XYZ file of C-alpha atoms in Angstrom:
476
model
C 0.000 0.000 0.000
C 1.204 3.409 -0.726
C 1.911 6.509 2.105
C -0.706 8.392 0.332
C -3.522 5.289 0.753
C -2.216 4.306 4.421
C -2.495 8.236 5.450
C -6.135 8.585 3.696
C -7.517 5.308 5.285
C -6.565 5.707 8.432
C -8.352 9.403 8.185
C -11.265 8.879 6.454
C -12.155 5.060 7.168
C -13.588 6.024 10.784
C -14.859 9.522 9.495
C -17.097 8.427 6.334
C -17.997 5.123 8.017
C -19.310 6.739 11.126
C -21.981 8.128 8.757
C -22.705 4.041 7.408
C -23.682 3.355 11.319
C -27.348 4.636 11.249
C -28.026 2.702 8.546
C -26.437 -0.189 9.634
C -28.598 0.166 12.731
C -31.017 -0.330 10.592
C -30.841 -2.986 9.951
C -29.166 -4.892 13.007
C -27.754 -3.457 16.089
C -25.013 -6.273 15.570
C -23.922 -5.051 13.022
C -23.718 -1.435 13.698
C -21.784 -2.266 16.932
C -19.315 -4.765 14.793
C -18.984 -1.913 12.338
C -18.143 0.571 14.640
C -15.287 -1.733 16.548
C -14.063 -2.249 12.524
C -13.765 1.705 12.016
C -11.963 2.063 14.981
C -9.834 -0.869 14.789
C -8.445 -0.055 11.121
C -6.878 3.269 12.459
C -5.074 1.110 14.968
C -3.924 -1.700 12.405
C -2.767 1.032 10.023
C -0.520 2.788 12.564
C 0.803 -0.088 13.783
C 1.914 -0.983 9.966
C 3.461 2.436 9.683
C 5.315 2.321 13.280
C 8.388 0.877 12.092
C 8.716 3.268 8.775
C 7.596 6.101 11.601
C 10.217 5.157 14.048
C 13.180 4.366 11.091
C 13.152 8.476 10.620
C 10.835 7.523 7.139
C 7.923 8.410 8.189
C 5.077 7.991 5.813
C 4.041 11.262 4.328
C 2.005 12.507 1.623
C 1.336 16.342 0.527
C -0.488 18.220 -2.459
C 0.096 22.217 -2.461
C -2.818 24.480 -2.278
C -3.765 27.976 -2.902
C -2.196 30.769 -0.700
C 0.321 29.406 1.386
C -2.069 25.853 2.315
C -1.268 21.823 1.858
C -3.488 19.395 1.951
C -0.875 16.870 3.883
C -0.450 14.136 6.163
C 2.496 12.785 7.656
C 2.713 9.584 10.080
C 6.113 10.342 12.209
C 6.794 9.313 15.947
C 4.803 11.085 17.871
C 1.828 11.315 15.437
C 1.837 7.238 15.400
C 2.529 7.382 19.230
C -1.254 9.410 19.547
C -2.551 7.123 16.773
C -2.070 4.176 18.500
C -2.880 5.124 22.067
C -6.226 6.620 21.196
C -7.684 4.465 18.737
C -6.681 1.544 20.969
C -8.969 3.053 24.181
C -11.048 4.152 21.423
C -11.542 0.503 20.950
C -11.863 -0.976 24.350
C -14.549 2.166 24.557
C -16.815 0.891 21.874
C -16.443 -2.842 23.515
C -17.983 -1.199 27.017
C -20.714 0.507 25.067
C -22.260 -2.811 23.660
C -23.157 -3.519 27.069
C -23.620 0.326 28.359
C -25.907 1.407 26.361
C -27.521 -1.547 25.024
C -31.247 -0.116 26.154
C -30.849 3.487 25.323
C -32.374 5.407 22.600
C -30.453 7.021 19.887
C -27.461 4.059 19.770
C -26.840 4.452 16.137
C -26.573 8.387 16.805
C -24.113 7.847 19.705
C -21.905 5.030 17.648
C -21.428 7.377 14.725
C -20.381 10.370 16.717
C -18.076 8.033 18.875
C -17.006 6.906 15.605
C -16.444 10.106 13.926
C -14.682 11.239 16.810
C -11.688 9.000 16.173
C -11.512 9.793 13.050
C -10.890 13.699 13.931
C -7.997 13.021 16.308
C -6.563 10.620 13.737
C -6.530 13.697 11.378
C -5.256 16.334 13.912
C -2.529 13.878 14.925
C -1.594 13.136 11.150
C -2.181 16.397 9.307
C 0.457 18.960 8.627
C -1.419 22.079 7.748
C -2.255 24.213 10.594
C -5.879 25.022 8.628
C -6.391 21.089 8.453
C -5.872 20.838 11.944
C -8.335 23.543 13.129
C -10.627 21.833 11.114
C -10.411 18.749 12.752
C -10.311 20.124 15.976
C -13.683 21.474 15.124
C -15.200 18.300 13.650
C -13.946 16.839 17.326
C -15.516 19.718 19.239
C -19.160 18.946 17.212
C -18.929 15.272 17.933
C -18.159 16.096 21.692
C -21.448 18.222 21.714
C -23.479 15.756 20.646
C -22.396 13.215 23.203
C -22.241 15.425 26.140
C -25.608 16.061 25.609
C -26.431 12.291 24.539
C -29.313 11.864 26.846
C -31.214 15.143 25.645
C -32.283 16.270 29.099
C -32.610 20.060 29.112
C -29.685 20.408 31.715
C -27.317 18.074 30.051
C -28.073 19.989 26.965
C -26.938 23.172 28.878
C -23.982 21.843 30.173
C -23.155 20.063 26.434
C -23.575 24.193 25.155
C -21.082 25.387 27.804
C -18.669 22.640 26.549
C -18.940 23.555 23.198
C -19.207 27.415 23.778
C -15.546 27.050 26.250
C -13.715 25.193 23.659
C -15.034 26.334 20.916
C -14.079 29.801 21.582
C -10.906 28.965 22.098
C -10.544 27.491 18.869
C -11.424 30.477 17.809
C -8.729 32.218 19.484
C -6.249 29.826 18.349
C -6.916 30.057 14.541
C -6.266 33.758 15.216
C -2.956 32.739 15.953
C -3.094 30.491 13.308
C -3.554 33.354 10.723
C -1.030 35.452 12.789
C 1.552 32.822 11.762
C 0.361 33.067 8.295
C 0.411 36.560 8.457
C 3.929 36.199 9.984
C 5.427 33.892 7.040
C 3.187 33.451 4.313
C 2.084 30.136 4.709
C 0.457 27.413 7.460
C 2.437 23.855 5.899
C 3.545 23.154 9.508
C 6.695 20.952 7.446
C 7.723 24.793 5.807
C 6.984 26.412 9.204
C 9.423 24.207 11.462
C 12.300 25.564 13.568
C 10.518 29.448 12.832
C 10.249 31.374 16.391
C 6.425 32.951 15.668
C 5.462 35.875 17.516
C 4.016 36.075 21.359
C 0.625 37.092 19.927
C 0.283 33.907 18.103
C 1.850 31.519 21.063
C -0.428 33.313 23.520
C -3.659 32.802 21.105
C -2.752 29.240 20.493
C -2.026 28.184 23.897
C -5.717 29.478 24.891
C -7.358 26.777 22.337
C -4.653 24.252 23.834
C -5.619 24.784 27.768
C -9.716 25.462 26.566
C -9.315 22.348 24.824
C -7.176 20.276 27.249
C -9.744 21.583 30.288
C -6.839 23.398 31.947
C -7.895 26.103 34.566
C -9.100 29.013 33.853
C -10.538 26.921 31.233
C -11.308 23.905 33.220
C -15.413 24.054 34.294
C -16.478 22.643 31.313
C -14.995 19.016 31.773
C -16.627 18.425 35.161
C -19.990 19.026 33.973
C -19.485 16.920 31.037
C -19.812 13.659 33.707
C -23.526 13.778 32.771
C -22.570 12.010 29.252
C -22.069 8.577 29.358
C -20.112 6.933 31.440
C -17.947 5.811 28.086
C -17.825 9.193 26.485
C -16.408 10.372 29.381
C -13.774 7.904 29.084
C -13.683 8.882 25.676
C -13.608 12.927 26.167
C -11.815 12.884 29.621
C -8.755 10.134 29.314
C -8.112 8.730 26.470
C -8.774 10.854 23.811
C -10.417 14.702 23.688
C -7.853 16.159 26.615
C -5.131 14.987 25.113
C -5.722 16.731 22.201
C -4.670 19.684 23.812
C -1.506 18.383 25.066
C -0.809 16.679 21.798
C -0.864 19.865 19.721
C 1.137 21.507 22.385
C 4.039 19.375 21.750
C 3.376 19.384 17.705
C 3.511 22.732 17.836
C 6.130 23.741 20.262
C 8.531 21.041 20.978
C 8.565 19.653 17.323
C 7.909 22.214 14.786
C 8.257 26.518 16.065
C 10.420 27.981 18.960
C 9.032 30.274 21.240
C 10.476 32.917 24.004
C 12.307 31.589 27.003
C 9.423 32.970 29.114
C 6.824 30.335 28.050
C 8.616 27.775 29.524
C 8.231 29.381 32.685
C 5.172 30.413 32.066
C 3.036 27.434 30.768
C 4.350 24.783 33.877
C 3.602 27.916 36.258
C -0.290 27.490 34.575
C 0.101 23.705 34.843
C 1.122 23.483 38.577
C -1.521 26.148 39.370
C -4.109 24.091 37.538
C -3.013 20.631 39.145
C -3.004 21.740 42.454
C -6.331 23.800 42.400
C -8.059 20.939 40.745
C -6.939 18.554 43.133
C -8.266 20.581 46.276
C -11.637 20.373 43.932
C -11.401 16.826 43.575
C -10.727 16.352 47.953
C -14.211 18.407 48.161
C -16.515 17.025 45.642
C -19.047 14.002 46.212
C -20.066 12.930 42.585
C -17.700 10.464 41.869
C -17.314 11.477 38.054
C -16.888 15.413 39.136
C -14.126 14.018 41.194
C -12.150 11.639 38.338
C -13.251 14.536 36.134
C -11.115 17.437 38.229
C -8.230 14.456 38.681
C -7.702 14.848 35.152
C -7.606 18.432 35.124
C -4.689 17.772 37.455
C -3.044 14.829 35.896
C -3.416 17.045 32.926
C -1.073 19.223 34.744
C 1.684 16.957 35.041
C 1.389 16.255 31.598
C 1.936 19.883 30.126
C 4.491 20.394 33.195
C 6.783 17.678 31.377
C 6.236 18.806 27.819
C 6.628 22.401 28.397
C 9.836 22.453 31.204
C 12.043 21.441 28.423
C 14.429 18.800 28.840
C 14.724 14.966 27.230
C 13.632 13.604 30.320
C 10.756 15.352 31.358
C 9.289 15.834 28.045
C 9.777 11.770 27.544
C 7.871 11.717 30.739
C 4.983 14.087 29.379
C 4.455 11.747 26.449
C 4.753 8.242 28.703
C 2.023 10.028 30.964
C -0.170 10.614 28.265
C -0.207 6.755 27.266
C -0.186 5.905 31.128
C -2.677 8.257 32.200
C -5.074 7.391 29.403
C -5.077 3.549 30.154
C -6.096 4.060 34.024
C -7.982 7.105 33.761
C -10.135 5.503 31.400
C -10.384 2.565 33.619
C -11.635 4.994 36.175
C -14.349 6.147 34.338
C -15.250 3.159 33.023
C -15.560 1.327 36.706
C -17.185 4.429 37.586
C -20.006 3.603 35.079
C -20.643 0.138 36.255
C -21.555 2.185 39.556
C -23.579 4.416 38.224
C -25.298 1.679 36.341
C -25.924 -0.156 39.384
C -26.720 2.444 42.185
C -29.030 4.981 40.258
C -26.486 7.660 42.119
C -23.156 9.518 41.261
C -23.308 10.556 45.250
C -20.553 8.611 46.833
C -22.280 9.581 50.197
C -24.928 7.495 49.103
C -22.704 4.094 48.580
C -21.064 1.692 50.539
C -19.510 -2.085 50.431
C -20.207 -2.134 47.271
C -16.792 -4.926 46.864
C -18.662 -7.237 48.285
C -21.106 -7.337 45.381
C -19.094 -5.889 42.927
C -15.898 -7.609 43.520
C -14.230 -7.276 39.726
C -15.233 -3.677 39.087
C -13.891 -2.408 43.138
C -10.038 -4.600 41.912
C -10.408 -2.804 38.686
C -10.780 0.705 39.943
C -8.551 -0.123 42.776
C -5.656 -1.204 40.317
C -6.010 1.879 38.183
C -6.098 4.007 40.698
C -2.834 2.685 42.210
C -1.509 3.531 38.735
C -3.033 7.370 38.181
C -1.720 8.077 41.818
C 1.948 6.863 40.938
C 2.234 3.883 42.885
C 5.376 1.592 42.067
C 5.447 -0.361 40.220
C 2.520 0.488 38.333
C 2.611 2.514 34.862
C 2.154 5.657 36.540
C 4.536 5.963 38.816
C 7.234 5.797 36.177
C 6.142 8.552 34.019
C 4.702 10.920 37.231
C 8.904 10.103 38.512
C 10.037 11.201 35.256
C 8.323 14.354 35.012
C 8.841 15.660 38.309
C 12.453 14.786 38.430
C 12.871 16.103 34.756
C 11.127 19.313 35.943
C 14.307 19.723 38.649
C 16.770 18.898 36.029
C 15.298 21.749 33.929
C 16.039 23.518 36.784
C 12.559 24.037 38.278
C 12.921 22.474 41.528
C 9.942 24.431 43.211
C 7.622 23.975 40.119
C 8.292 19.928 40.876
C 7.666 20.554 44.816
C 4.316 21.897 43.569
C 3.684 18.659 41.441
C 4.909 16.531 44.478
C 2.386 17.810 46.918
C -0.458 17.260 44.150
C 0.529 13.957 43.856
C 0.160 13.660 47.532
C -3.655 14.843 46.932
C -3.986 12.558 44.107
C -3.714 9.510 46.654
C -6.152 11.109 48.873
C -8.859 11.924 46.899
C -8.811 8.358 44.816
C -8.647 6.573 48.481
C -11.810 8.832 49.773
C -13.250 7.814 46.536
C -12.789 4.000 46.815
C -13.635 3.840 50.848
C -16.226 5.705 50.340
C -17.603 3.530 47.109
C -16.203 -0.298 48.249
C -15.489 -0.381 51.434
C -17.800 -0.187 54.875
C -21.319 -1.921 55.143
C -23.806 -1.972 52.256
C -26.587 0.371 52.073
C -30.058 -1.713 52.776
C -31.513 0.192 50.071
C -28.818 -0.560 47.306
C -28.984 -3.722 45.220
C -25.720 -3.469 43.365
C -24.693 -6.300 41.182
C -21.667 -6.524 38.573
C -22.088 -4.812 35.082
C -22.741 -7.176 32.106
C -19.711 -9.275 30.932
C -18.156 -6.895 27.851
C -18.319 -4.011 30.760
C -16.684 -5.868 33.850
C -13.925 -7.564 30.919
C -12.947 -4.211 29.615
C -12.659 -2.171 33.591
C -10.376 -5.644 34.085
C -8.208 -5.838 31.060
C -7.350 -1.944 32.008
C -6.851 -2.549 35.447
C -4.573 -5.670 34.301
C -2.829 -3.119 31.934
C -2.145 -0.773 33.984
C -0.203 -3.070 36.056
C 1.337 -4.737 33.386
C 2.970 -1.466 31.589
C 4.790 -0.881 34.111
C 5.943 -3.867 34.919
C 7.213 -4.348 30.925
C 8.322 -0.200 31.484
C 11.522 -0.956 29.320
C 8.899 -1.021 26.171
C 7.021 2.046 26.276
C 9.364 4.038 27.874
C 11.846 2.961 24.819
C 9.373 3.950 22.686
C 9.010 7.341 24.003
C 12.517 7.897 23.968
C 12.699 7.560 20.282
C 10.014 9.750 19.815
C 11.975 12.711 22.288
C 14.835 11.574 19.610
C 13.626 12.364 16.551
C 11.889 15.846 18.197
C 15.891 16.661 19.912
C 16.425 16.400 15.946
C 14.718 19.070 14.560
C-alpha cells in the first residue's frame, strides 16, 4: 500500500464510516456495533503498519500544495503514530464497554457514529500537517463532543453540552487567530515549511488558549466536570483517552517539534500547569459525585502532563508523552468502573454508597488497580512517568515547580482513596442492590486494570518507545 492510501484510510475510514452506522442500525444493532469496533480498529492496524517506517526516521508522508500558502498533507512520524495508536486503541476498548452500556438506550446508532467520527478527527489532527487542516479537525472533534455530552437530551445536560462547546469552541477560535497570525507572519500554514521558525508572542499566547480550553486546563477547566452527565464511556472517551489529550498533543506538535518560542513560556506554561493541578486537586478532595471528582483528577493529571512537555528537557518531556499513554489507560479505567456504579446504584453521590466490593468484587479490583496507577504507585505505569516528570522538571532547573507537582501527587492519593472507601469499602446500604455490570463491561474495567499493572511492569517497552520519539523531536 502506498503513504498516500495508508495516510487517507486511516483518516477517512472512521470519518465516512461513522456516517454508514445509522443505517447499519437499521438494519441490526449487531452489526452497527461490529462496524463501529471495525472503524476504529483499522486506524489502529494502520498505525501499527506504519510504526516501524515512523520510528526508522521515514515516516510515511504525503502532501499536495494548495492555494495561498495551504497543503493538503499528512504525515505519520513518531509522535503522530505514538497518539494514533494510544487513542484508537482506548477508542476501541470504549466501543467494547458501550455494547453492554448502552444496550437499552435510545439514539445508539446516533451515539456510535459520533463516537465513531470522533476517532476519526484526532486521527486527522494527529496526522495532518497544515495548521488550517488541523483547526478543522479540531472542530469536527468539538461537534462530535457536543453531541455526546448532551447524549441523553435532558434540558440540563443539553446546557452543560452548550457550555462545553461554547468554552472550547471559543478557544478554537482564538487559536486560529494565531493560526492566521503565523500566516500573516510567514506566508504560509504547511507546519513541514513552518518548522524551527520562532512565531510571535501574539500567536503563542492565542494558540495556547485553544490548547488549555481544549485540554480543560484552569481558567478553562469548568467545562470538563460538567461533562460527567454524558455517558459513562464518552467520558472515558472525552476525559482520558482521547479529547484532553488533544490539547496536550498539539502543544508538543507545535512547540517542541515544529516553532520555537520565548524563554518565558517555559516558565510560564508549567507555572499554569502546577496552578491548575493543584487547584483541581483541592476540587477533587471536596466534591461528592464520583465522576466530578475523576473529572477534576484529570484536570490535574493534565497538569503533570503539560508540566513535562513544556519544562524542556529529554527527560521530562519523555515523561509528558509516557504520561499521556499511562494516564489514558487508568484514567479511562476509572471512568469506566465508575459507570458500572452508576449503572448499578441509580447515584453519582458517593455519600450514598457503601460495600459495594462485596457485590461488585471485579469492578472495586479494577478501579482499585487503576487508581494505584493514576496516583503513581510503584510499580505500576504511573509511577514511572509521574517520577520522570517531576524529576525532569528539577533537572530543567525548576525544583519548586516539581515541589508543587509533588504535593499534588500527595492529593492525588487522597482523593482516589476517599473515593474508593467511600464507594467499596464499609457496610452496604439496605436500600442498594448493586450487582456486577454485564460481561463486555466488567472484561474491559479488568483488562485496564490488568494493563495498567502490566505497563509498568514491561516499562523498558514504552518508555523505549518514548525515547525515540523525544529523539527524533531533539532532531529538529
Amino acid at each position: 500500500m502506498t503513504d498516500t492510501f495508508l495516510l487517507l484510510l486511516t483518516i477517512f475510514a472512521p470519518l465516512s464510516g461513522a456516517f454508514l452506522l445509522p443505517l447499519a442500525g437499521r438494519a441490526s444493532s449487531r452489526l452497527r456495533g461490529a462496524l463501529a469496533f471495525i472503524f476504529v480498529l483499522i486506524p489502529f492496524a494502520l498505525s501499527a503498519v506504519m510504526l516501524p517506517a515512523a520510528l526508522s526516521g521515514n515516516p510515511p508522508s504525503m502532501k499536495t500544495s494548495l492555494p495561498f500558502g495551504l497543503s493538503f498533507g499528512f504525515m505519520a512520524d513518531g509522535l503522530a503514530v505514538f497518539m494514533a495508536l494510544v487513542s484508537s486503541f482506548l477508542g476501541m476498548v470504549i466501543v467494547i464497554y458501550s455494547y453492554g452500556y448502552i444496550s437499552h438506550s435510545e439514539n445508539q446508532s446516533e451515539y456510535y457514529m459520533f463516537v465513531v467520527m470522533f476517532i476519526g478527527a484526532m486521527m486527522g489532527i494527529t496526522l495532518t500537517t497544515d495548521l488550517i487542516f488541523l483547526y478543522i479537525f479540531w472542530e469536527i472533534s468539538a461537534v462530535c463532543c457536543w453531541r455526546l455530552i448532551g447524549f441523553f437530551r435532558e434540558k440540563e445536560f443539553v446546557r452543560r453540552a452548550d457550555k462545553a462547546f461554547l468554552i472550547t469552541g471559543g478557544g478554537a477560535l482564538l487559536m486560529l487567530g494565531g493560526f492566521l497570525t503565523v500566516y500573516q507572519q510567514y506566508g504560509t500554514t504547511d507546519l513541514t515549511v513552518l518548522k524551527g521558525r520562532e512565531i510571535s508572542s501574539v500567536a503563542v499566547t492565542l494558540i495556547l488558549f485553544g490548547i488549555l480550553s481544549k485540554s480543560a486546563t484552569l481558567p478553562f477547566h469548568s467545562w470538563i466536570a460538567d461533562a460527567g452527565v454524558a455517558p459513562s464511556p464518552v467520558t472515558a472517551l472525552l476525559h482520558a483517552a482521547v479529547l484532553v489529550k488533544i490539547g496536550v498533543y498539539v502543544f508538543t506538535r507545535l512547540f517542541a517539534v515544529n516553532f520555537s518560542m520565548a524563554e518565558i513560556w517555559h516558565t510560564a506554561v508549567p507555572v499554569i500547569a502546577a496552578v491548575s493541578a493543584l487547584l483541581s486537586a483541592g476540587a477533587a478532595l471536596r466534591e461528592n459525585d464520583i465522576k466530578r471528582i475523576i473529572a477534576y483528577s484529570t484536570v490535574s493529571q493534565i497538569g503533570f502532563i503539560l508540566l513535562g512537555l513544556s519544562v524542556g528537557g529529554e527527560l521530562a518531556l519523555a515523561g509528558g508523552l509516557l504520561y499521556i499513554m499511562m494516564h489514558a489507560i487508568s484514567k479511562a479505567g476509572l471512568f469506566l468502573c465508575a459507570g458500572i456504579v452508576e449503572h448499578s446504584c441509580h447515584t453519582k453521590d458517593i455519600r450514598e454508597m457503601g460495600g459495594l466490593a462485596k457485590t461488585m468484587p471485579f469492578t472495586a479490583a479494577a478501579f482499585f488497580l487503576c487508581a494505584f496507577s493514576v496516583m503513581g504507585v510503584p510499580p505500576f505505569g504511573g509511577f514511572f512517568s509521574k517520577y520522570m516528570v517531576v524529576n525532569g522538571a528539577v533537572e530543567a532547573g525548576s525544583p519548586w515547580i516539581a515541589a508543587v507537582f509533588l504535593f499534588a501527587a500527595v492529593m492525588t492519593i487522597l482523593y482516589l482513596l476517599r473515593v474508593f472507601a467511600k464507594v467499596f469499602l464499609g457496610n452496604p446500604r439496605k436500600e442498594l442492590k448493586p450487582k456486577e455490570g454485564s460481561r463486555v463491561m466488567v472484561g474491559s474495567v479488568v483488562f485496564l486494570a490488568a494493563l495498567s499493572i502490566i505497563s509498568g511492569l514491561v516499562i523498558y517497552y514504552p518508555a523505549e518507545f518514548v525515547q525515540q520519539i523525544v529523539g527524533q523531536i531533539m532532531q529538529k
